[in-house]
XYZ file of C-alpha atoms in Angstrom:
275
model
C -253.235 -97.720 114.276
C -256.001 -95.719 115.820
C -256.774 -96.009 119.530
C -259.628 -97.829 121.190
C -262.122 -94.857 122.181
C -262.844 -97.377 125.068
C -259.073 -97.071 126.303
C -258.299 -93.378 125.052
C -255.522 -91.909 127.351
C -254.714 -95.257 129.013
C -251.155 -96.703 130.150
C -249.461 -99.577 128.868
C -248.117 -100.634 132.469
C -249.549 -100.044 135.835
C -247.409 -100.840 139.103
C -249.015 -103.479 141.232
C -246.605 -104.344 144.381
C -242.936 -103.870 143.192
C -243.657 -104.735 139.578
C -245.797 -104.047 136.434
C -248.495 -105.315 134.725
C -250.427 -104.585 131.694
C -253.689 -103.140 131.669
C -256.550 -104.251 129.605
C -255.938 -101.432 126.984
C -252.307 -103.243 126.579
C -254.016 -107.001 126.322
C -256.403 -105.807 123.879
C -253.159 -104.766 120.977
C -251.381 -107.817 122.459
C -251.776 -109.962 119.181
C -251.396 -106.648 116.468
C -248.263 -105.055 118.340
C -246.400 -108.783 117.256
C -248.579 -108.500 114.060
C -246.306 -105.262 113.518
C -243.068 -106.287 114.895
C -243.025 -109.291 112.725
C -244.072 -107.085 109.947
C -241.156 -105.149 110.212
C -238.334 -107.679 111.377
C -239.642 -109.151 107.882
C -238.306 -105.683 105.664
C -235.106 -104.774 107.814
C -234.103 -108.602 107.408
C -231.006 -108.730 104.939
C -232.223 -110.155 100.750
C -231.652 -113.281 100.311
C -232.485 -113.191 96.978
C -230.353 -114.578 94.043
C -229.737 -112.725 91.755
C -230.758 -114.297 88.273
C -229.058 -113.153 85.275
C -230.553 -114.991 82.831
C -233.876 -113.959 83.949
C -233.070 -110.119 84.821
C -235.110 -107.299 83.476
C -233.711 -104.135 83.566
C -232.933 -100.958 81.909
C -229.510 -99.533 82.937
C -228.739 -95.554 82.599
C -224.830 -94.592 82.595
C -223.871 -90.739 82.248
C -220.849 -90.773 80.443
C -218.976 -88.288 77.916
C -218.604 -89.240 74.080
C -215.348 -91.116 74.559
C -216.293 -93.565 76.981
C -219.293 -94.437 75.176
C -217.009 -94.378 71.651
C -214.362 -96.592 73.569
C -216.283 -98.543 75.627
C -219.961 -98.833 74.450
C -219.533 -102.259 72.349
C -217.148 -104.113 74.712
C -219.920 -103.264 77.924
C -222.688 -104.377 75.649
C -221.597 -107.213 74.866
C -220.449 -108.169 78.350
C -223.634 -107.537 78.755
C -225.710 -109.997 76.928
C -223.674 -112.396 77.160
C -225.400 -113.193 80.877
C -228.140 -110.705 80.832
C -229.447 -110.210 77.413
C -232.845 -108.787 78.752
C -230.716 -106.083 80.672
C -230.673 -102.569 78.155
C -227.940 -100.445 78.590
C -228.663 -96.420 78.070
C -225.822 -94.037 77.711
C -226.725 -90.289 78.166
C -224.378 -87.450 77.615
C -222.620 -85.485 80.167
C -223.717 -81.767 80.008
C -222.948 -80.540 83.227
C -221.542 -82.222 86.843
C -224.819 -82.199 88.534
C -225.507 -85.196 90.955
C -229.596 -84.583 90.963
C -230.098 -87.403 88.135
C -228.501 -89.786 90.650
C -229.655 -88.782 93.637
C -233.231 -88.803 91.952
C -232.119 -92.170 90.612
C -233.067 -91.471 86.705
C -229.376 -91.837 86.439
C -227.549 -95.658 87.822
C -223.956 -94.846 87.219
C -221.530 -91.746 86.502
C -218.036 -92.325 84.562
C -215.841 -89.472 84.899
C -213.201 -87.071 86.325
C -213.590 -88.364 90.025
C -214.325 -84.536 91.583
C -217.738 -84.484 92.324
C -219.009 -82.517 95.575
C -221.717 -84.673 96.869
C -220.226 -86.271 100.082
C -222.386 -88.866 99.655
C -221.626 -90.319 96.792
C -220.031 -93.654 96.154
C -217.245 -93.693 93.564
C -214.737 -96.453 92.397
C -211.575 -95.792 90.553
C -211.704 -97.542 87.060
C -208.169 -96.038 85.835
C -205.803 -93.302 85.559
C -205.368 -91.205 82.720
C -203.116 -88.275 81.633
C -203.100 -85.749 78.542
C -200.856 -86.552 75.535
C -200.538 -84.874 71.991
C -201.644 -86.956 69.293
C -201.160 -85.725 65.038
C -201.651 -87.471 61.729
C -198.947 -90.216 60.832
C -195.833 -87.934 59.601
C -196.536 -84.744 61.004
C -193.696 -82.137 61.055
C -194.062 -82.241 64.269
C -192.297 -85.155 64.954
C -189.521 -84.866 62.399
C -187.290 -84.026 65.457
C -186.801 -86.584 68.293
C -188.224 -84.109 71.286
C -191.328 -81.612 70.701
C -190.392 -78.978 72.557
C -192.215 -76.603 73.978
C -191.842 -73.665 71.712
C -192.338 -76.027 68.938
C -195.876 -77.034 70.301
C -197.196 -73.819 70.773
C -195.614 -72.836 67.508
C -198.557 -75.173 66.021
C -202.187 -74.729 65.559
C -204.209 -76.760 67.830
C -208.080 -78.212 67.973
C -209.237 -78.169 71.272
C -212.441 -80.498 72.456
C -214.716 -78.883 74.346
C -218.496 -79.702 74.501
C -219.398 -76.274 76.284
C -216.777 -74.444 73.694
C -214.223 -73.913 76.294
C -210.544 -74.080 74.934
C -208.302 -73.352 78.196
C -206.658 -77.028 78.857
C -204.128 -78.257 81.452
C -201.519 -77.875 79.005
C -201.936 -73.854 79.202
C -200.244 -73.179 82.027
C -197.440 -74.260 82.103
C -197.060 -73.055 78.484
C -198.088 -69.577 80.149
C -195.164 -69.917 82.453
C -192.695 -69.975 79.931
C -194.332 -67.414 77.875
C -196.344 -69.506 75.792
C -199.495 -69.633 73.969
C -201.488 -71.895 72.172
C -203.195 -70.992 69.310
C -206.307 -73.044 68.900
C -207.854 -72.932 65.151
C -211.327 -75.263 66.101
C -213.101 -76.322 68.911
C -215.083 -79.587 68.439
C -217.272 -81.269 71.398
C -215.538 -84.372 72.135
C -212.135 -86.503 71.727
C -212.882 -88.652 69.124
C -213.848 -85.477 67.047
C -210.557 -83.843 67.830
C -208.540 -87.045 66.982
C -210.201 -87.562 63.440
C -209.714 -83.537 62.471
C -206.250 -84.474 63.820
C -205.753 -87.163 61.810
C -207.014 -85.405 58.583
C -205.129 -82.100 59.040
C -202.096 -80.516 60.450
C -203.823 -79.461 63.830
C -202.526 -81.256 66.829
C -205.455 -82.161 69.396
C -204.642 -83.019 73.320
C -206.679 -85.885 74.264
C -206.837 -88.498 77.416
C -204.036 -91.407 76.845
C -207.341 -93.429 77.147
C -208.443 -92.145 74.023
C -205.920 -94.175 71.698
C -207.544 -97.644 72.639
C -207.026 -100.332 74.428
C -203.287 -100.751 73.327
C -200.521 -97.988 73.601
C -198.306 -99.173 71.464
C -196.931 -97.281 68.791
C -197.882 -99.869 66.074
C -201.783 -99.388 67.003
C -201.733 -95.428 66.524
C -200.273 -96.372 63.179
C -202.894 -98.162 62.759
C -205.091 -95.206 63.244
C -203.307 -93.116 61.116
C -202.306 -90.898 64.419
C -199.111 -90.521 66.289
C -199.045 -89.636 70.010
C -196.239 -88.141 71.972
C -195.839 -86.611 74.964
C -196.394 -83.321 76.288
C -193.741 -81.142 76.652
C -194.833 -79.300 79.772
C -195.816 -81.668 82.702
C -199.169 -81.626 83.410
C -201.665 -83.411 86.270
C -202.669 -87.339 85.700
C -206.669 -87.838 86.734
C -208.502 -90.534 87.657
C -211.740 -91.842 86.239
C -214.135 -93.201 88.154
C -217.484 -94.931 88.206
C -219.971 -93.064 90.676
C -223.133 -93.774 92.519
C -225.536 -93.002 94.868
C -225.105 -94.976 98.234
C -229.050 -96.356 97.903
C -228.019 -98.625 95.356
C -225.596 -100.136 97.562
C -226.881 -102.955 98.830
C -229.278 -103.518 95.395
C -227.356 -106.557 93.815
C -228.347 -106.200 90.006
C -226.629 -102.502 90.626
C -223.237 -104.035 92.072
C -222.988 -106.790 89.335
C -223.051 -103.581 87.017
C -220.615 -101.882 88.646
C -218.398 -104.895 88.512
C -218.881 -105.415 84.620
C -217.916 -101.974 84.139
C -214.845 -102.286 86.033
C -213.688 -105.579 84.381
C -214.270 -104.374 81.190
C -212.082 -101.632 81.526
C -209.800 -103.427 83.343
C -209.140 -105.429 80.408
C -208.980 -103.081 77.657
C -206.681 -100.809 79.361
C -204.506 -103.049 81.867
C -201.767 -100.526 82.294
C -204.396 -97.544 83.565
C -206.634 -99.653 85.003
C -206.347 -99.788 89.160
C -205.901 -103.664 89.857
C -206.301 -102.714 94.020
């Protein structure tokens, strides 16, 4: 608002007696100073607004890596549409950690190893999650009741790694006991190293996740795979579903966040955090 030339440099208040009163520079923005203050009790005033399902239009971008969006892709979709169907879901790979695409907002949500950085950033545990070994159905392997660790190393491995890396979890502790690894082919993501698994003699360490949403041994069977457990202990993880805190209070964003958590919630009931 620019000033009056007629009432440049002039006070608000002047004393008269023991008190104040306004001078004619403060009359004359009586009526747009509570043009303003409406203004702005109107935008800091909490939404009201329901959120309509039916009716939303919205395109959704998750960051996730190739096994969430093989696991999980179809399920969340059709979640989905089921109450939103004009709401499009986008999935974009994961090549790096960086938190720019959600701080610049081109990216809504983040699934992954909770260990980001940013301070800021919201996060919700979706599940935990641990390594196992998985091989084809019958593998020499498991002709023995324990793998042990000499055994394991003893075998060629595949290794998934979408920047080519092959050093794992599982390393060192083998390292510790004088162990090694030897990995015959890196591929970039879990479902790659489960299906050269299941077509070869290579054993491939992948997220418990990975084997669907039941752990049983009759589903792997199913899959033509057989999972066991390491032989060395290794760290569980979490997996979590991250955010930047504007989207907080932006209601089409938290019923999002709360269809990825039930879905996941339901297809893996013993990872999935029920707190």
């Amino acid at each position: 608002m620019s000033q009056d030339p007629r009432f440049a440099g002039d006070p608000l208040l002047v004393r008269a007696g023991r008190g104040l009163v306004p001078t004619p520079y403060a009359a004359a923005i009586h009526d747009h100073v509570h043009e303003l203050t409406r203004g702005a009790r109107a935008m800091l005033q909490p939404r009201n607004d329901r959120l309509e399902l039916a009716a939303l239009e919205r395109n959704f971008t998750l960051r996730a890596n190739e096994a969430f969006v093989a696991f999980f892709s179809v399920p969340l979709m059709q979640a989905v549409d089921a109450v939103a169907p004009h709401v499009r879901l986008c999935f974009t790979p994961k090549p790096n950690k960086d938190v720019a695409a959600l701080r610049d907002g081109s990216i809504d949500l983040e699934i992954g190893v909770g260990d980001t950085t940013a301070p800021e950033m919201r996060a919700r545990l979706l599940f935990h999650d641990r390594y196992v070994g998985v091989v084809r159905a019958g593998h020499p392997l498991l002709a023995e009741p324990n793998v042990t660790p000499e055994r394991y190393a003893a075998c060629k491995h595949v290794a998934a790694s979408p920047r080519g890396e092959v050093a794992a979890s599982v390393d060192e502790p083998l390292a510790a006991l004088g162990l090694r690894r030897e990995i015959h082919t890196v591929v970039p993501g879990f479902p790659d190293a489960m299906r050269i698994a299941r077509h070869s003699d290579l054993v491939a360490l992948v997220p418990q996740s990975c084997l669907g949403n039941a752990l049983a041994s009759d589903h792997a069977a199913k899959l033509g795979l057989q999972h066991f457990d390491l032989p060395v202990p290794t760290p569980e993880f979490t997996i979590d579903a991250m955010w930047h805190p504007r989207m907080d209070a932006y209601p089409a964003h938290g019923w999002l966040r709360g269809i990825v958590f039930s879905v996941v919630q339901e297809a893996y009931p013993r990872l999935a955090d029920n707190g």
